[in-house]
Amino acid sequence: MSGGEVAGILVAVFWAILVSFLAVALGRLAQTLRATTQLVADVTDQAVPLLADASAAVRSAQTQIDRVDAIASDVQEVTSNASALSTTVASTFGGPLVKVAAFGYGVRRAIGRRSAPATNPPTEPSRRTVIVGRAVPTGRRGKRKKD
């Protein structure tokens, strides 16, 4: 064998090794692509029912929101009616009731003064000023320093 033949055989062997590595790599790549395709198909099969369920849930939520909106508008109408009724009652009966209450208070006070002895007039309680949670007698009130 000559040197050219040996070189040709070596190149052919390295070429065969390289082709076999590439064939193994391509085989694994094809296997990975098949598994990925199967995974995508499975996900699609499971996602379609989930999307249908989600769509039904959204429709149900929209129905409930519409009901709550109707209830809220009814409550708002009842509130405005109650406010109007309260204003009407206050304007109709408020003035006379205040007058009757004031008259009753005056009568009660007059009867109380008539039956109380007039010998000791009521004395005023001593005035105190509260400063930071303490009571200060009236005599010390003027002695405070001004900041």
Coordinates of N, CA, C and O in Angstrom, one line a residue, residues 39-122:
L39 N -46.6 15.8 22.3 CA -46.9 16.6 23.5 C -47.8 17.8 23.1 O -48.7 18.1 23.8
V40 N -47.5 18.4 22.0 CA -48.3 19.5 21.5 C -49.7 19.1 21.2 O -50.7 19.7 21.5
A41 N -49.8 17.9 20.6 CA -51.2 17.3 20.3 C -51.9 17.0 21.6 O -53.1 17.3 21.7
D42 N -51.3 16.5 22.6 CA -51.9 16.2 23.9 C -52.4 17.5 24.6 O -53.5 17.6 25.1
V43 N -51.5 18.5 24.5 CA -51.8 19.8 25.2 C -53.0 20.4 24.4 O -53.9 21.0 25.1
T44 N -53.1 20.3 23.1 CA -54.2 20.9 22.4 C -55.5 20.1 22.7 O -56.5 20.7 22.9
D45 N -55.4 18.8 22.9 CA -56.6 18.0 23.2 C -57.1 18.4 24.6 O -58.3 18.4 24.8
Q46 N -56.2 18.7 25.5 CA -56.6 19.1 26.9 C -57.0 20.6 27.0 O -57.8 21.0 27.8
A47 N -56.4 21.4 26.2 CA -56.7 22.9 26.3 C -58.0 23.2 25.7 O -58.7 24.2 26.2
V48 N -58.5 22.6 24.7 CA -59.8 22.9 24.1 C -60.9 22.8 25.1 O -61.7 23.7 25.3
P49 N -61.0 21.7 25.9 CA -62.1 21.6 26.9 C -61.9 22.6 28.0 O -62.9 23.2 28.5
L50 N -60.6 22.9 28.4 CA -60.4 23.9 29.4 C -60.8 25.3 28.9 O -61.4 26.1 29.7
L51 N -60.6 25.6 27.7 CA -61.0 26.9 27.2 C -62.5 27.0 27.1 O -63.1 28.0 27.4
A52 N -63.2 25.9 26.8 CA -64.6 25.9 26.8 C -65.2 26.1 28.2 O -66.1 26.9 28.4
D53 N -64.6 25.4 29.2 CA -65.0 25.6 30.6 C -64.7 27.1 31.0 O -65.6 27.7 31.7
A54 N -63.6 27.6 30.6 CA -63.3 29.0 31.0 C -64.3 30.0 30.4 O -64.8 30.9 31.0
S55 N -64.7 29.7 29.1 CA -65.6 30.5 28.4 C -67.0 30.5 29.1 O -67.7 31.5 29.3
A56 N -67.4 29.3 29.6 CA -68.7 29.1 30.3 C -68.6 29.8 31.6 O -69.6 30.5 32.0
A57 N -67.5 29.8 32.3 CA -67.3 30.5 33.6 C -67.4 32.0 33.4 O -68.0 32.7 34.2
V58 N -66.8 32.5 32.3 CA -66.9 33.9 32.1 C -68.3 34.3 31.8 O -68.8 35.4 32.3
R59 N -69.0 33.5 31.0 CA -70.4 33.9 30.7 C -71.3 33.9 32.0 O -72.1 34.7 32.2
S60 N -71.0 32.9 32.9 CA -71.8 32.8 34.1 C -71.4 34.0 35.0 O -72.3 34.6 35.7
A61 N -70.2 34.4 35.1 CA -69.8 35.6 35.8 C -70.4 36.8 35.3 O -70.9 37.7 36.1
Q62 N -70.5 36.9 34.0 CA -71.2 38.1 33.4 C -72.7 38.1 33.8 O -73.2 39.2 34.1
T63 N -73.3 37.0 33.8 CA -74.7 36.9 34.2 C -74.9 37.4 35.7 O -75.8 38.1 36.0
Q64 N -74.0 36.9 36.5 CA -74.0 37.3 37.9 C -73.8 38.8 38.1 O -74.4 39.4 38.9
I65 N -72.9 39.3 37.3 CA -72.6 40.7 37.4 C -73.8 41.6 37.0 O -74.1 42.6 37.6
D66 N -74.5 41.1 35.9 CA -75.7 41.8 35.5 C -76.8 41.7 36.6 O -77.4 42.7 36.8
R67 N -76.9 40.6 37.3 CA -77.9 40.5 38.4 C -77.5 41.5 39.5 O -78.3 42.2 40.1
V68 N -76.2 41.5 39.9 CA -75.8 42.4 41.0 C -76.0 43.8 40.6 O -76.4 44.7 41.4
D69 N -75.7 44.2 39.3 CA -76.0 45.5 38.8 C -77.4 45.9 39.0 O -77.8 47.0 39.4
A70 N -78.3 45.0 38.6 CA -79.8 45.2 38.8 C -80.1 45.4 40.2 O -80.9 46.4 40.6
I71 N -79.6 44.6 41.1 CA -79.8 44.8 42.6 C -79.3 46.1 43.1 O -80.0 46.8 43.8
A72 N -78.1 46.5 42.6 CA -77.5 47.7 43.1 C -78.4 48.9 42.7 O -78.6 49.9 43.4
S73 N -78.9 48.9 41.4 CA -79.7 50.0 41.0 C -81.0 50.0 41.8 O -81.5 51.1 42.1
D74 N -81.6 48.9 42.1 CA -82.8 48.8 43.0 C -82.5 49.4 44.3 O -83.3 50.2 44.9
V75 N -81.4 49.0 44.9 CA -81.0 49.5 46.2 C -80.8 51.1 46.2 O -81.2 51.8 47.1
Q76 N -80.2 51.5 45.1 CA -80.0 53.0 45.0 C -81.4 53.7 44.9 O -81.6 54.7 45.5
E77 N -82.3 53.1 44.2 CA -83.7 53.7 44.1 C -84.4 53.7 45.4 O -85.0 54.7 45.8
V78 N -84.3 52.6 46.2 CA -84.9 52.5 47.5 C -84.2 53.6 48.4 O -84.9 54.2 49.2
T79 N -82.9 53.7 48.3 CA -82.2 54.7 49.2 C -82.7 56.1 48.9 O -82.9 56.9 49.8
S80 N -82.8 56.4 47.6 CA -83.3 57.8 47.3 C -84.7 58.0 47.7 O -85.1 59.1 48.2
N81 N -85.6 56.9 47.6 CA -86.9 57.1 48.1 C -87.0 57.2 49.6 O -87.8 58.0 50.2
A82 N -86.1 56.5 50.4 CA -86.1 56.6 51.8 C -85.6 58.0 52.2 O -86.1 58.6 53.2
S83 N -84.6 58.5 51.5 CA -84.1 59.9 51.8 C -85.2 60.9 51.6 O -85.4 61.8 52.4
A84 N -86.0 60.8 50.5 CA -87.0 61.7 50.2 C -88.1 61.6 51.3 O -88.6 62.6 51.7
L85 N -88.4 60.4 51.7 CA -89.4 60.2 52.8 C -89.0 60.8 54.1 O -89.7 61.5 54.8
S86 N -87.7 60.6 54.4 CA -87.1 61.2 55.6 C -87.2 62.7 55.6 O -87.5 63.3 56.6
T87 N -86.8 63.3 54.5 CA -86.9 64.7 54.3 C -88.3 65.2 54.5 O -88.6 66.3 55.2
T88 N -89.3 64.5 53.9 CA -90.7 64.9 54.0 C -91.2 64.9 55.4 O -91.8 65.8 55.9
V89 N -90.8 63.8 56.1 CA -91.3 63.6 57.5 C -90.6 64.7 58.4 O -91.3 65.3 59.3
A90 N -89.3 64.9 58.2 CA -88.6 65.9 59.0 C -89.2 67.3 58.8 O -89.4 68.1 59.7
S91 N -89.5 67.6 57.5 CA -90.1 69.0 57.3 C -91.5 69.1 57.8 O -92.0 70.2 58.2
T92 N -92.3 68.0 57.8 CA -93.7 68.0 58.2 C -93.8 68.1 59.7 O -94.5 68.9 60.3
F93 N -93.1 67.1 60.4 CA -93.3 67.0 61.8 C -92.2 67.6 62.6 O -92.3 67.7 63.8
G94 N -91.1 67.9 62.0 CA -89.9 68.4 62.7 C -90.1 69.7 63.5 O -89.9 69.8 64.7
G95 N -90.7 70.7 62.8 CA -90.9 72.0 63.5 C -91.9 71.9 64.7 O -91.6 72.3 65.8
P96 N -93.1 71.3 64.5 CA -94.0 71.1 65.6 C -93.4 70.3 66.8 O -93.6 70.6 67.9
L97 N -92.7 69.2 66.4 CA -92.1 68.4 67.5 C -91.1 69.1 68.3 O -91.0 69.0 69.5
V98 N -90.3 70.0 67.7 CA -89.3 70.7 68.4 C -90.0 71.7 69.3 O -89.6 71.9 70.5
K99 N -91.1 72.3 68.8 CA -91.8 73.3 69.7 C -92.4 72.6 70.9 O -92.4 73.1 72.0
V100 N -93.0 71.4 70.7 CA -93.6 70.6 71.8 C -92.5 70.2 72.8 O -92.7 70.3 74.0
A101 N -91.4 69.8 72.3 CA -90.3 69.4 73.2 C -89.8 70.6 74.0 O -89.5 70.5 75.2
A102 N -89.7 71.8 73.3 CA -89.2 73.0 74.0 C -90.2 73.4 75.1 O -89.9 73.8 76.2
F103 N -91.5 73.3 74.7 CA -92.6 73.7 75.7 C -92.5 72.7 76.9 O -92.6 73.1 78.1
G104 N -92.4 71.4 76.6 CA -92.3 70.4 77.7 C -91.1 70.7 78.6 O -91.2 70.6 79.9
Y105 N -90.0 71.0 78.0 CA -88.8 71.3 78.8 C -89.0 72.6 79.7 O -88.6 72.6 80.9
G106 N -89.6 73.6 79.1 CA -89.9 74.8 79.9 C -90.9 74.5 81.0 O -90.6 75.1 82.1
V107 N -91.9 73.8 80.8 CA -92.8 73.4 81.9 C -92.1 72.7 83.0 O -92.3 72.9 84.2
R108 N -91.3 71.7 82.6 CA -90.6 70.8 83.6 C -89.7 71.7 84.4 O -89.6 71.6 85.6
R109 N -89.0 72.6 83.8 CA -88.0 73.5 84.5 C -88.8 74.5 85.4 O -88.3 74.7 86.6
A110 N -89.9 75.0 85.0 CA -90.7 75.9 85.8 C -91.2 75.1 87.0 O -91.2 75.7 88.1
I111 N -91.7 73.9 86.8 CA -92.2 73.2 88.0 C -91.1 72.8 88.9 O -91.2 72.9 90.1
G112 N -89.9 72.5 88.4 CA -88.8 72.2 89.2 C -88.3 73.4 90.0 O -87.9 73.2 91.2
R113 N -88.3 74.6 89.5 CA -87.9 75.8 90.2 C -88.9 76.1 91.3 O -88.6 76.6 92.3
R114 N -90.2 75.9 91.0 CA -91.2 76.2 92.0 C -91.2 75.3 93.2 O -91.4 75.8 94.3
S115 N -90.8 74.0 93.0 CA -90.8 73.1 94.1 C -89.5 73.1 94.8 O -89.3 72.6 96.0
A116 N -88.4 73.7 94.2 CA -87.1 73.7 94.9 C -87.0 74.9 95.9 O -87.6 75.9 95.7
P117 N -86.3 74.6 97.1 CA -86.2 75.7 98.1 C -85.3 76.8 97.5 O -84.3 76.6 96.9
A118 N -85.7 78.1 97.8 CA -85.0 79.2 97.3 C -84.0 79.7 98.3 O -83.4 80.8 98.2
T119 N -83.7 79.0 99.4 CA -82.8 79.5 100.5 C -81.3 79.5 100.0 O -80.6 80.4 100.3
N120 N -80.9 78.4 99.3 CA -79.5 78.3 98.9 C -79.5 78.4 97.4 O -79.9 77.5 96.7
P121 N -79.0 79.5 96.8 CA -78.9 79.6 95.4 C -77.8 78.6 94.9 O -76.8 78.4 95.6
P122 N -77.9 78.0 93.8 CA -76.9 77.1 93.3 C -75.5 77.9 93.0 O -75.5 79.0 92.5

